[in-house]
C-alpha positions as a printed Julia matrix, in Angstrom:
181×3 Matrix{Float64}:
 206.15  43.3   11.37
 204.15  46.55  11.22
 204.15  49.02  14.11
 201.88  51.85  15.23
 203.45  54.95  16.71
 200.56  56.93  18.3
 198.52  56.25  21.48
 197.79  53.61  22.63
 200.76  52.29  20.69
 202.88  54.98  22.28
 205.9   55.71  20.22
 207.27  59.11  21.22
 208.35  61.96  18.99
 210.37  65.15  19.08
 211.09  68.03  16.73
 214.88  68.19  16.55
 216.66  71.44  17.32
 216.27  74.17  14.69
 219.24  76.23  13.56
 218.91  79.69  12.04
 219.05  81.32   9.54
 217.99  78.27   7.49
 215.93  76.08   9.81
 215.16  72.72   8.26
 212.78  70.96  10.64
 213.43  67.3   11.38
 211.13  64.91  13.23
 212.34  61.87  15.16
 210.0   59.12  16.4
 211.09  56.46  18.87
 209.58  52.99  19.05
 205.91  52.05  19.22
 203.81  48.95  19.61
 203.3   46.09  17.19
 199.96  46.15  15.4
 197.54  44.14  17.5
 199.62  44.53  20.68
 196.62  45.79  22.63
 194.45  42.76  21.83
 197.38  40.42  22.45
 198.12  42.03  25.85
 194.51  41.6   26.97
 195.0   37.87  26.3
 198.32  37.75  28.2
 200.7   37.88  25.22
 203.06  40.85  25.11
 204.42  41.48  21.61
 207.91  42.94  21.16
 207.91  46.7   20.63
 209.4   48.56  17.67
 213.2   48.82  17.59
 213.29  51.56  14.97
 213.24  55.33  14.98
 211.81  56.87  11.85
 213.46  60.19  11.07
 211.9   62.76   8.71
 214.1   65.57   7.37
 211.48  68.13   6.21
 213.22  69.72   3.24
 212.8   69.3   -0.49
 210.69  66.19  -0.98
 210.62  64.72   2.53
 210.77  60.97   2.96
 211.17  58.87   6.09
 214.57  57.42   6.93
 214.27  54.36   9.18
 217.13  53.8   11.62
 217.56  50.92  14.08
 217.53  51.56  17.82
 219.76  49.55  20.16
 216.65  47.96  21.71
 212.85  47.9   21.34
 210.8   50.52  23.23
 207.18  51.51  23.75
 206.01  54.38  26.01
 209.46  55.98  26.01
 209.96  59.64  26.78
 212.17  61.87  24.63
 213.89  64.97  26.02
 215.67  67.45  23.75
 218.9   68.43  25.54
 220.7   71.8   25.22
 223.35  70.11  23.05
 220.78  69.14  20.41
 221.04  65.48  21.47
 217.89  63.58  22.43
 217.69  61.62  25.68
 215.31  58.64  25.46
 214.21  57.16  28.79
 211.5   55.0   30.37
 209.13  52.61  28.64
 208.92  48.88  28.07
 210.15  46.54  25.35
 206.92  44.53  25.03
 203.2   45.25  25.01
 201.45  48.59  24.65
 200.31  51.59  26.69
 197.36  51.25  29.01
 196.67  49.83  32.42
 199.17  47.01  32.94
 199.43  46.17  29.22
 203.24  46.35  28.93
 206.07  44.12  30.14
 209.88  44.08  30.21
 210.68  47.58  31.55
 213.5   49.35  29.7
 216.03  50.53  32.25
 218.67  51.75  29.78
 218.61  55.37  28.6
 219.64  56.08  25.02
 221.39  59.24  23.87
 220.53  59.95  20.22
 223.0   62.28  18.54
 221.65  63.66  15.28
 224.31  64.3   12.65
 225.08  68.0   12.43
 227.8   70.41  11.4
 226.32  73.16  13.6
 228.38  73.91  16.71
 226.36  73.47  19.93
 226.9   76.16  22.54
 224.78  75.92  25.64
 224.46  76.87  29.28
 226.05  74.63  31.88
 222.77  73.22  33.14
 220.48  70.71  31.49
 219.74  68.04  34.08
 216.75  65.81  33.44
 214.49  64.86  36.35
 212.81  61.45  36.0
 209.98  60.63  38.35
 208.09  57.45  39.18
 205.76  55.2   37.27
 202.13  54.21  37.59
 200.5   51.85  35.07
 197.28  51.65  37.12
 194.03  53.6   37.41
 195.0   54.61  40.98
 197.95  54.15  43.32
 198.68  50.42  43.73
 201.74  49.61  45.83
 201.55  45.82  46.2
 200.29  42.53  44.75
 200.75  43.64  41.1
 203.46  43.06  38.51
 204.54  46.72  38.48
 203.59  48.6   41.68
 203.23  52.38  41.69
 206.69  53.95  42.03
 207.03  57.46  43.46
 210.84  57.68  43.29
 212.69  60.54  41.63
 216.05  60.35  39.86
 218.19  63.08  38.29
 219.98  62.29  35.04
 223.13  64.29  34.43
 224.04  64.33  30.72
 227.7   63.56  29.92
 228.5   67.2   29.15
 227.78  68.06  32.82
 230.78  66.04  34.04
 233.25  68.12  36.07
 235.91  67.31  33.46
 234.08  69.65  31.06
 233.35  72.51  33.49
 236.07  74.71  31.99
 234.34  74.54  28.6
 231.05  76.06  29.79
 230.19  79.75  30.09
 230.96  81.52  33.35
 230.45  85.03  34.69
 233.78  86.84  35.03
 232.65  90.29  36.05
 229.79  92.23  37.6
 228.31  95.66  37.89
 226.26  97.46  35.29
 227.59  95.31  32.48
 228.45  91.63  32.46
 230.87  89.9   30.15
 230.62  86.24  29.3
 233.74  84.21  28.57
């Protein structure tokens, strides 16, 4: 089956972390809608979303590498974390973007870890705030398949666990000059 990745088909994309002095850009795309998903959704049929993430290393003669995702996703959101990993949240596994044209909400986040030999050193924060959902033209709180949701949730990446706190940077002195351990 063929898939479209841009709106209204709503795959999401991110430029992976660059490393100097030789930055080789890499693009990652997550999911998307099946071709014809918009017409099918209007008629009450919600086609399964893409379960692939095309990956484009932009060096030499670039060519797409297609990898399989653990589950299909459309309208997902990708967040580049301080570690270089990519958090993929939200979306649905059937249908397409647009007012009430998707079904089967995806409740499982995915952590994509691009292969790298570059050590990742980062600050000890990097929480991700996830807020609400509204597939309607206005706020609709009842009598619909997916009512407007105004909740907020904080995602704490695994590296923020207290077990790893000794591995993060910390201030050990003050005054005119600071040292970082």
